[in-house]
Tab-separated table of C-alpha atoms in Angstrom:
chain	number	residue	atom	x	y	z
A	1	MET	CA	38.537	29.222	-1.689
A	2	THR	CA	39.028	32.796	-0.414
A	3	THR	CA	41.209	33.361	2.627
A	4	THR	CA	40.801	37.126	2.922
A	5	ALA	CA	37.037	37.382	3.573
A	6	PRO	CA	36.203	38.293	7.184
A	7	ALA	CA	34.499	35.564	9.194
A	8	ALA	CA	31.232	37.512	9.466
A	9	ASP	CA	30.923	37.754	5.693
A	10	VAL	CA	31.605	34.051	5.322
A	11	LEU	CA	28.882	33.218	7.827
A	12	THR	CA	26.431	35.536	6.144
A	13	ALA	CA	26.948	34.056	2.690
A	14	ARG	CA	26.615	30.540	4.085
A	15	GLU	CA	23.455	31.510	5.911
A	16	ARG	CA	21.936	33.056	2.792
A	17	LEU	CA	22.718	29.902	0.822
A	18	VAL	CA	21.048	27.687	3.428
A	19	ARG	CA	17.924	29.856	3.604
A	20	ALA	CA	17.649	30.034	-0.190
A	21	ALA	CA	17.913	26.235	-0.387
A	22	GLN	CA	15.275	25.801	2.332
A	23	GLU	CA	12.847	28.009	0.418
A	24	LEU	CA	13.447	26.332	-2.923
A	25	TYR	CA	13.153	22.819	-1.467
A	26	ALA	CA	9.842	23.748	0.174
A	27	GLU	CA	8.562	25.102	-3.146
A	28	GLN	CA	9.737	22.404	-5.551
A	29	GLY	CA	11.778	19.751	-3.735
A	30	VAL	CA	15.483	18.937	-3.654
A	31	ASP	CA	15.576	16.992	-6.903
A	32	ALA	CA	14.198	19.882	-8.977
A	33	THR	CA	16.419	22.546	-7.368
A	34	THR	CA	19.561	23.494	-9.307
A	35	PRO	CA	22.719	25.187	-7.964
A	36	ARG	CA	21.934	28.099	-10.306
A	37	GLN	CA	18.552	28.645	-8.619
A	38	VAL	CA	20.177	28.617	-5.185
A	39	LEU	CA	22.749	31.164	-6.345
A	40	GLU	CA	20.085	33.448	-7.824
A	41	ARG	CA	17.841	33.238	-4.775
A	42	SER	CA	20.705	33.769	-2.302
A	43	GLY	CA	22.499	36.486	-4.218
A	44	VAL	CA	25.924	35.045	-3.329
A	45	GLY	CA	28.676	34.209	-5.797
A	46	GLN	CA	29.321	30.797	-7.289
A	47	GLY	CA	32.703	30.494	-5.577
A	48	SER	CA	31.033	30.967	-2.226
A	49	LEU	CA	28.552	28.154	-2.894
A	50	TYR	CA	31.246	25.627	-3.740
A	51	HIS	CA	33.437	26.862	-0.884
A	52	HIS	CA	30.750	26.220	1.724
A	53	PHE	CA	29.011	23.295	0.073
A	54	PRO	CA	31.311	21.314	-2.216
A	55	SER	CA	28.435	19.052	-3.328
A	56	LYS	CA	24.674	19.357	-3.796
A	57	THR	CA	24.303	16.761	-1.053
A	58	ASP	CA	26.245	18.883	1.459
A	59	LEU	CA	23.862	21.787	0.929
A	60	ALA	CA	20.785	19.554	0.948
A	61	ARG	CA	21.811	17.912	4.217
A	62	THR	CA	22.406	21.247	5.949
A	63	ALA	CA	19.173	22.821	4.677
A	64	LEU	CA	17.049	19.763	5.520
A	65	VAL	CA	18.467	19.558	9.052
A	66	ARG	CA	17.708	23.269	9.491
A	67	THR	CA	14.126	22.924	8.196
A	68	THR	CA	13.337	19.898	10.341
A	69	GLU	CA	14.879	21.456	13.475
A	70	GLU	CA	12.901	24.658	12.948
A	71	SER	CA	9.679	22.694	12.388
A	72	LEU	CA	10.257	20.581	15.501
A	73	ASP	CA	11.000	23.712	17.542
A	74	THR	CA	7.668	25.163	16.423
A	75	ALA	CA	5.836	21.962	17.418
A	76	ARG	CA	7.667	21.915	20.757
A	77	GLY	CA	6.525	25.476	21.379
A	78	THR	CA	2.874	24.421	21.332
A	79	LEU	CA	3.012	20.769	22.454
A	80	ALA	CA	5.620	21.051	25.218
A	81	GLY	CA	4.586	24.491	26.471
A	82	GLY	CA	2.660	25.095	29.680
A	83	GLY	CA	-1.025	24.498	30.278
A	84	SER	CA	-3.317	21.480	30.072
A	85	SER	CA	-2.731	18.635	27.622
A	86	SER	CA	-6.059	19.430	25.920
A	87	GLY	CA	-5.045	23.067	25.499
A	88	ARG	CA	-1.691	22.072	24.015
A	89	LEU	CA	-3.244	19.539	21.622
A	90	ARG	CA	-5.824	22.143	20.600
A	91	ALA	CA	-3.022	24.642	19.957
A	92	TYR	CA	-1.077	22.103	17.856
A	93	LEU	CA	-4.101	21.141	15.745
A	94	GLY	CA	-5.176	24.771	15.404
A	95	ALA	CA	-1.731	26.111	14.476
A	96	PRO	CA	-1.708	28.184	11.263
A	97	ARG	CA	-0.730	26.037	8.262
A	98	ASP	CA	-0.402	26.943	4.595
A	99	ALA	CA	-2.377	23.926	3.366
A	100	LEU	CA	-1.795	24.511	-0.344
A	101	ALA	CA	1.974	24.843	0.125
A	102	GLY	CA	2.139	21.425	1.782
A	103	CYS	CA	4.409	20.388	4.643
A	104	ALA	CA	8.044	21.358	3.997
A	105	VAL	CA	9.125	18.159	5.773
A	106	GLY	CA	6.456	15.649	4.737
A	107	ARG	CA	6.733	16.491	1.046
A	108	MET	CA	10.388	15.425	1.113
A	109	THR	CA	9.237	11.791	1.432
A	110	SER	CA	8.292	11.987	-2.272
A	111	ASP	CA	11.623	13.451	-3.345
A	112	PRO	CA	13.724	10.793	-5.111
A	113	VAL	CA	17.035	12.476	-4.167
A	114	VAL	CA	16.111	12.601	-0.462
A	115	MET	CA	14.762	9.068	-0.272
A	116	ALA	CA	17.769	7.569	-2.104
A	117	ASP	CA	20.293	8.934	0.431
A	118	PRO	CA	20.042	7.757	4.083
A	119	THR	CA	21.846	10.913	5.278
A	120	LEU	CA	19.107	13.046	3.680
A	121	ARG	CA	16.236	10.894	4.962
A	122	ALA	CA	17.658	10.903	8.530
A	123	PRO	CA	16.434	14.446	9.388
A	124	LEU	CA	12.891	13.477	8.281
A	125	GLU	CA	12.957	10.455	10.566
A	126	GLU	CA	14.251	12.549	13.479
A	127	TYR	CA	11.551	15.161	12.922
A	128	PHE	CA	8.658	12.721	12.871
A	129	THR	CA	10.051	10.660	15.766
A	130	GLY	CA	10.312	13.836	17.859
A	131	LEU	CA	6.875	15.089	16.824
A	132	LEU	CA	5.234	11.720	17.534
A	133	ASP	CA	6.842	11.696	21.011
A	134	LEU	CA	5.381	15.130	21.777
A	135	VAL	CA	1.871	14.175	20.621
A	136	THR	CA	2.049	10.779	22.377
A	137	LEU	CA	2.982	12.404	25.696
A	138	ALA	CA	0.112	14.911	25.449
A	139	LEU	CA	-2.341	12.102	24.645
A	140	TRP	CA	-1.040	10.030	27.556
A	141	GLU	CA	-1.661	13.043	29.810
A	142	GLN	CA	-5.190	13.122	28.369
A	143	GLY	CA	-5.736	9.711	29.980
A	144	PHE	CA	-5.107	7.359	27.075
A	145	SER	CA	-3.092	4.206	27.760
A	146	GLU	CA	0.481	4.113	26.494
A	147	SER	CA	-0.331	1.953	23.450
A	148	GLU	CA	-3.506	3.941	22.692
A	149	ALA	CA	-1.543	7.191	22.945
A	150	HIS	CA	1.121	5.848	20.559
A	151	ASP	CA	-1.416	4.729	17.946
A	152	ARG	CA	-3.555	7.861	18.166
A	153	ALA	CA	-0.463	10.056	17.854
A	154	MET	CA	0.361	8.217	14.618
A	155	SER	CA	-3.207	8.841	13.388
A	156	VAL	CA	-3.137	12.512	14.370
A	157	VAL	CA	0.207	13.267	12.704
A	158	ALA	CA	-0.878	11.234	9.655
A	159	THR	CA	-4.058	13.313	9.436
A	160	VAL	CA	-2.024	16.523	9.342
A	161	GLN	CA	0.243	15.130	6.631
A	162	GLY	CA	-2.616	13.662	4.583
A	163	GLY	CA	-4.655	16.832	5.021
A	164	TYR	CA	-1.888	18.698	3.187
A	165	VAL	CA	-1.943	16.067	0.403
A	166	LEU	CA	-5.724	16.405	0.015
A	167	ALA	CA	-5.620	20.213	0.045
A	168	ARG	CA	-3.042	20.199	-2.745
A	169	ALA	CA	-4.790	17.506	-4.810
A	170	LEU	CA	-8.206	19.182	-4.511
A	171	GLY	CA	-6.853	22.727	-4.766
A	172	ASP	CA	-8.943	23.384	-1.638
A	173	ASP	CA	-7.254	24.913	1.392
A	174	THR	CA	-10.195	23.964	3.664
A	175	ALA	CA	-9.513	20.215	3.212
A	176	LEU	CA	-6.761	20.169	5.865
A	177	GLU	CA	-8.921	21.964	8.423
A	178	ARG	CA	-11.826	19.575	7.793
A	179	ALA	CA	-9.560	16.528	8.089
A	180	LEU	CA	-8.292	17.863	11.430
A	181	ARG	CA	-11.784	17.722	12.950
A	182	GLY	CA	-11.385	13.942	13.046
A	183	ALA	CA	-7.990	14.345	14.708
A	184	ARG	CA	-9.618	16.463	17.435
A	185	THR	CA	-12.063	13.636	18.099
A	186	LEU	CA	-9.167	11.156	18.396
A	187	CYS	CA	-7.451	13.492	20.871
A	188	GLY	CA	-10.514	13.415	23.098
A	189	LEU	CA	-11.232	17.093	22.385
A	190	GLU	CA	-14.784	18.373	22.183
A	191	GLU	CA	-15.752	20.197	19.012
A	192	SER	CA	-16.209	23.872	19.868
B	1	MET	CA	5.612	7.711	-38.169
B	2	THR	CA	5.359	4.169	-39.546
B	3	THR	CA	2.404	3.352	-41.751
B	4	THR	CA	3.137	-0.347	-42.287
B	5	ALA	CA	2.881	-1.604	-38.688
B	6	PRO	CA	-0.334	-3.515	-37.987
B	7	ALA	CA	-2.769	-1.802	-35.626
B	8	ALA	CA	-2.195	-4.411	-32.892
B	9	ASP	CA	1.516	-3.629	-32.795
B	10	VAL	CA	0.841	0.095	-32.590
B	11	LEU	CA	-1.515	-0.450	-29.647
B	12	THR	CA	0.965	-2.692	-27.913
B	13	ALA	CA	3.830	-0.195	-28.137
B	14	ARG	CA	1.585	2.592	-26.846
B	15	GLU	CA	0.409	0.398	-23.989
B	16	ARG	CA	3.966	-0.551	-23.048
B	17	LEU	CA	4.945	3.118	-22.984
B	18	VAL	CA	2.028	4.021	-20.719
B	19	ARG	CA	2.748	1.173	-18.305
B	20	ALA	CA	6.464	1.992	-18.184
B	21	ALA	CA	5.633	5.638	-17.417
B	22	GLN	CA	3.163	4.602	-14.686
B	23	GLU	CA	5.822	2.479	-12.998
B	24	LEU	CA	8.537	5.114	-13.209
B	25	TYR	CA	6.255	7.885	-11.939
B	26	ALA	CA	5.255	5.717	-8.965
B	27	GLU	CA	8.916	5.073	-8.183
B	28	GLN	CA	10.416	8.524	-8.648
B	29	GLY	CA	7.775	11.010	-9.835
B	30	VAL	CA	7.111	12.687	-13.173
B	31	ASP	CA	9.734	15.411	-12.814
B	32	ALA	CA	12.608	12.949	-12.323
B	33	THR	CA	11.543	10.614	-15.145
B	34	THR	CA	13.327	11.064	-18.484
B	35	PRO	CA	12.163	9.935	-21.942
B	36	ARG	CA	15.240	7.680	-22.044
B	37	GLN	CA	14.115	5.857	-18.893
B	38	VAL	CA	10.641	5.338	-20.359
B	39	LEU	CA	12.164	3.951	-23.560
B	40	GLU	CA	14.446	1.569	-21.665
B	41	ARG	CA	11.686	0.346	-19.361
B	42	SER	CA	9.162	-0.105	-22.188
B	43	GLY	CA	11.546	-1.637	-24.708
B	44	VAL	CA	9.970	0.323	-27.591
B	45	GLY	CA	11.844	2.479	-30.083
B	46	GLN	CA	12.331	6.230	-29.805
B	47	GLY	CA	10.252	6.893	-32.933
B	48	SER	CA	7.318	5.087	-31.361
B	49	LEU	CA	7.482	7.250	-28.216
B	50	TYR	CA	7.360	10.514	-30.154
B	51	HIS	CA	4.725	9.120	-32.527
B	52	HIS	CA	2.332	8.304	-29.698
B	53	PHE	CA	3.319	11.040	-27.266
B	54	PRO	CA	4.766	14.108	-29.003
B	55	SER	CA	5.536	15.794	-25.666
B	56	LYS	CA	6.459	14.680	-22.141
B	57	THR	CA	3.174	16.232	-20.987
B	58	ASP	CA	1.113	14.053	-23.369
B	59	LEU	CA	2.621	10.898	-21.890
B	60	ALA	CA	2.320	12.190	-18.322
B	61	ARG	CA	-1.351	13.079	-18.778
B	62	THR	CA	-2.194	9.648	-20.222
B	63	ALA	CA	-0.248	7.714	-17.577
B	64	LEU	CA	-1.638	9.778	-14.670
B	65	VAL	CA	-5.227	9.347	-15.887
B	66	ARG	CA	-4.614	5.603	-16.165
B	67	THR	CA	-3.104	5.371	-12.656
B	68	THR	CA	-5.875	7.378	-11.020
B	69	GLU	CA	-8.625	5.446	-12.845
B	70	GLU	CA	-7.091	2.127	-11.839
B	71	SER	CA	-6.753	3.269	-8.218
B	72	LEU	CA	-10.341	4.512	-8.110
B	73	ASP	CA	-11.576	1.231	-9.637
B	74	THR	CA	-9.787	-0.648	-6.858
B	75	ALA	CA	-11.397	1.558	-4.203
B	76	ARG	CA	-14.793	1.155	-5.860
B	77	GLY	CA	-14.359	-2.619	-5.731
B	78	THR	CA	-14.218	-2.564	-1.932
B	79	LEU	CA	-16.253	0.542	-1.023
B	80	ALA	CA	-19.098	0.189	-3.535
B	81	GLY	CA	-19.302	-3.603	-3.463
B	82	GLY	CA	-22.033	-5.547	-1.691
B	83	GLY	CA	-22.399	-6.107	2.032
B	84	SER	CA	-22.753	-3.860	5.048
B	85	SER	CA	-21.190	-0.379	5.213
B	86	SER	CA	-19.022	-1.502	8.140
B	87	GLY	CA	-17.778	-4.494	6.159
B	88	ARG	CA	-16.950	-2.294	3.176
B	89	LEU	CA	-15.139	0.312	5.303
B	90	ARG	CA	-13.231	-2.480	7.038
B	91	ALA	CA	-12.250	-3.901	3.635
B	92	TYR	CA	-11.082	-0.482	2.419
B	93	LEU	CA	-8.988	0.225	5.533
B	94	GLY	CA	-7.621	-3.325	5.559
B	95	ALA	CA	-6.737	-3.416	1.853
B	96	PRO	CA	-3.113	-4.436	1.163
B	97	ARG	CA	-0.886	-1.376	0.743
B	98	ASP	CA	2.839	-1.109	0.089
B	99	ALA	CA	3.439	1.513	2.791
B	100	LEU	CA	7.107	2.135	1.970
B	101	ALA	CA	6.357	2.692	-1.734
B	102	GLY	CA	3.870	5.435	-0.898
B	103	CYS	CA	0.618	6.192	-2.719
B	104	ALA	CA	1.132	6.406	-6.494
B	105	VAL	CA	-1.520	9.163	-6.611
B	106	GLY	CA	-0.898	11.083	-3.385
B	107	ARG	CA	2.837	11.398	-3.971
B	108	MET	CA	2.127	13.309	-7.192
B	109	THR	CA	1.002	16.282	-5.067
B	110	SER	CA	4.705	16.877	-4.315
B	111	ASP	CA	5.785	16.683	-7.955
B	112	PRO	CA	6.592	20.175	-9.281
B	113	VAL	CA	5.777	19.203	-12.902
B	114	VAL	CA	2.346	17.828	-11.958
B	115	MET	CA	1.390	20.698	-9.683
B	116	ALA	CA	2.456	23.354	-12.200
B	117	ASP	CA	0.119	22.042	-14.936
B	118	PRO	CA	-3.657	22.067	-14.287
B	119	THR	CA	-4.183	19.283	-16.856
B	120	LEU	CA	-1.825	17.047	-14.858
B	121	ARG	CA	-3.317	17.942	-11.472
B	122	ALA	CA	-6.890	17.310	-12.738
B	123	PRO	CA	-6.680	13.477	-12.525
B	124	LEU	CA	-5.511	13.773	-8.889
B	125	GLU	CA	-8.491	15.965	-8.059
B	126	GLU	CA	-10.882	13.541	-9.786
B	127	TYR	CA	-9.396	10.591	-7.933
B	128	PHE	CA	-9.690	12.119	-4.477
B	129	THR	CA	-13.144	13.583	-5.183
B	130	GLY	CA	-14.363	10.132	-6.254
B	131	LEU	CA	-12.706	8.372	-3.326
B	132	LEU	CA	-14.085	10.861	-0.795
B	133	ASP	CA	-17.587	10.345	-2.247
B	134	LEU	CA	-17.298	6.578	-1.777
B	135	VAL	CA	-16.081	6.876	1.830
B	136	THR	CA	-18.660	9.585	2.647
B	137	LEU	CA	-21.524	7.401	1.396
B	138	ALA	CA	-20.362	4.401	3.443
B	139	LEU	CA	-20.059	6.595	6.555
B	140	TRP	CA	-23.520	8.037	5.962
B	141	GLU	CA	-24.842	4.465	5.778
B	142	GLN	CA	-23.071	3.884	9.114
B	143	GLY	CA	-25.455	6.446	10.621
B	144	PHE	CA	-23.325	9.609	10.593
B	145	SER	CA	-24.996	12.847	9.539
B	146	GLU	CA	-24.174	14.211	6.106
B	147	SER	CA	-21.731	16.834	7.410
B	148	GLU	CA	-20.158	14.384	9.873
B	149	ALA	CA	-19.776	11.818	7.102
B	150	HIS	CA	-18.097	14.405	4.858
B	151	ASP	CA	-15.626	15.504	7.543
B	152	ARG	CA	-14.804	11.992	8.730
B	153	ALA	CA	-14.253	10.847	5.139
B	154	MET	CA	-11.715	13.660	4.777
B	155	SER	CA	-10.010	12.486	8.002
B	156	VAL	CA	-10.007	8.837	6.951
B	157	VAL	CA	-8.546	9.469	3.484
B	158	ALA	CA	-6.031	11.916	5.008
B	159	THR	CA	-4.967	9.228	7.493
B	160	VAL	CA	-4.258	6.799	4.648
B	161	GLN	CA	-2.225	9.427	2.783
B	162	GLY	CA	-0.363	10.618	5.873
B	163	GLY	CA	0.239	7.034	6.967
B	164	TYR	CA	2.208	6.532	3.761
B	165	VAL	CA	4.200	9.716	4.462
B	166	LEU	CA	5.055	8.524	7.984
B	167	ALA	CA	5.990	5.024	6.838
B	168	ARG	CA	8.417	6.475	4.290
B	169	ALA	CA	9.874	9.089	6.662
B	170	LEU	CA	10.362	6.574	9.481
B	171	GLY	CA	11.389	3.711	7.207
B	172	ASP	CA	8.769	1.692	9.113
B	173	ASP	CA	6.070	-0.108	7.150
B	174	THR	CA	3.950	-0.627	10.294
B	175	ALA	CA	3.340	3.136	10.664
B	176	LEU	CA	0.505	3.159	8.103
B	177	GLU	CA	-1.280	0.231	9.750
B	178	ARG	CA	-0.993	1.869	13.183
B	179	ALA	CA	-2.295	5.193	11.856
B	180	LEU	CA	-5.282	3.374	10.346
B	181	ARG	CA	-6.432	2.168	13.789
B	182	GLY	CA	-7.550	5.735	14.444
B	183	ALA	CA	-9.375	5.790	11.117
B	184	ARG	CA	-11.287	2.652	12.164
B	185	THR	CA	-12.400	4.453	15.313
B	186	LEU	CA	-13.621	7.421	13.234
B	187	CYS	CA	-15.572	5.032	10.994
B	188	GLY	CA	-17.440	3.681	14.028
B	189	LEU	CA	-15.729	0.297	13.677
B	190	GLU	CA	-14.845	-1.756	16.730
B	191	GLU	CA	-11.239	-2.830	17.077
B	192	SER	CA	-11.051	-6.576	16.515
């Protein structure tokens, strides 16, 4: 533990560690990511890693919370912005997605390290609960009943997640977009 | 390599290794599964493992092909069986699924070892291609046009996959069933 480093430097190293972990988790998951890889990607020293994040779990928790908060902020930007509910749903379903990379949040549900630790699964649950609320509200504004809006939101978010799975399994980045046509129908949106 | 063991014993050890690998992959993925775990689960000796499967990839390829073939056979049993297309689609969507365990095939799309090796990804692609064909045909028999049937099949299979993701993220095994209500709508099935 260094006591002479200025606060700004400390923050910067910590930030670089978190961002490196976020990238590596999105690429290969938490389980497959080693401290050495995080150090190499971040460019910070080993002492700094263990100073800020004494355990692998500390780093994983911080990076997963960051990733899920950023993803939910993005969804909020389209689904809770201004305009009609149909326009907002259209914007959410039409948002640019790297289908072959998969969802940085959804893929964590297959990571044995994440699923074995309730403190690592918690950010995933918060993300999907928040996202489902946003989609449910937009569907309710579309005129669906409360229970219909809840169920269709589950279908719509599932279609996004499963569309990523299909794109990766088929090696076909159009699979997600094609799956989302069905989600548009469930949202009461006309095909353009 | 033993030369004195009767053929039946050799087959049995190989089979136990494959089944142990299938179980472990479904629970924690290929990347996280060690040869030691496969040996312990199967109860066979170390020499037998390396005799039958010289590399981790050999075992993974065999076990993944087995899992995907078994899963496709199950789908074929409901989707290509007798009866009306609506009855077969209903049977497929209503099939028992362990939502919190996730899909033994779909989850492999988040496994870095599987996705990095085209020979390991190939069984996933074959599985989903075969499954999509079965669902597309049933939807076409329901009266959808060819392109509509193709797109809705992609949505329906994506909903199943994403329903598993949501169930695991939320820790709620009803999420998959609720997501599938939307898939029933897309299949032109009335809610019961």
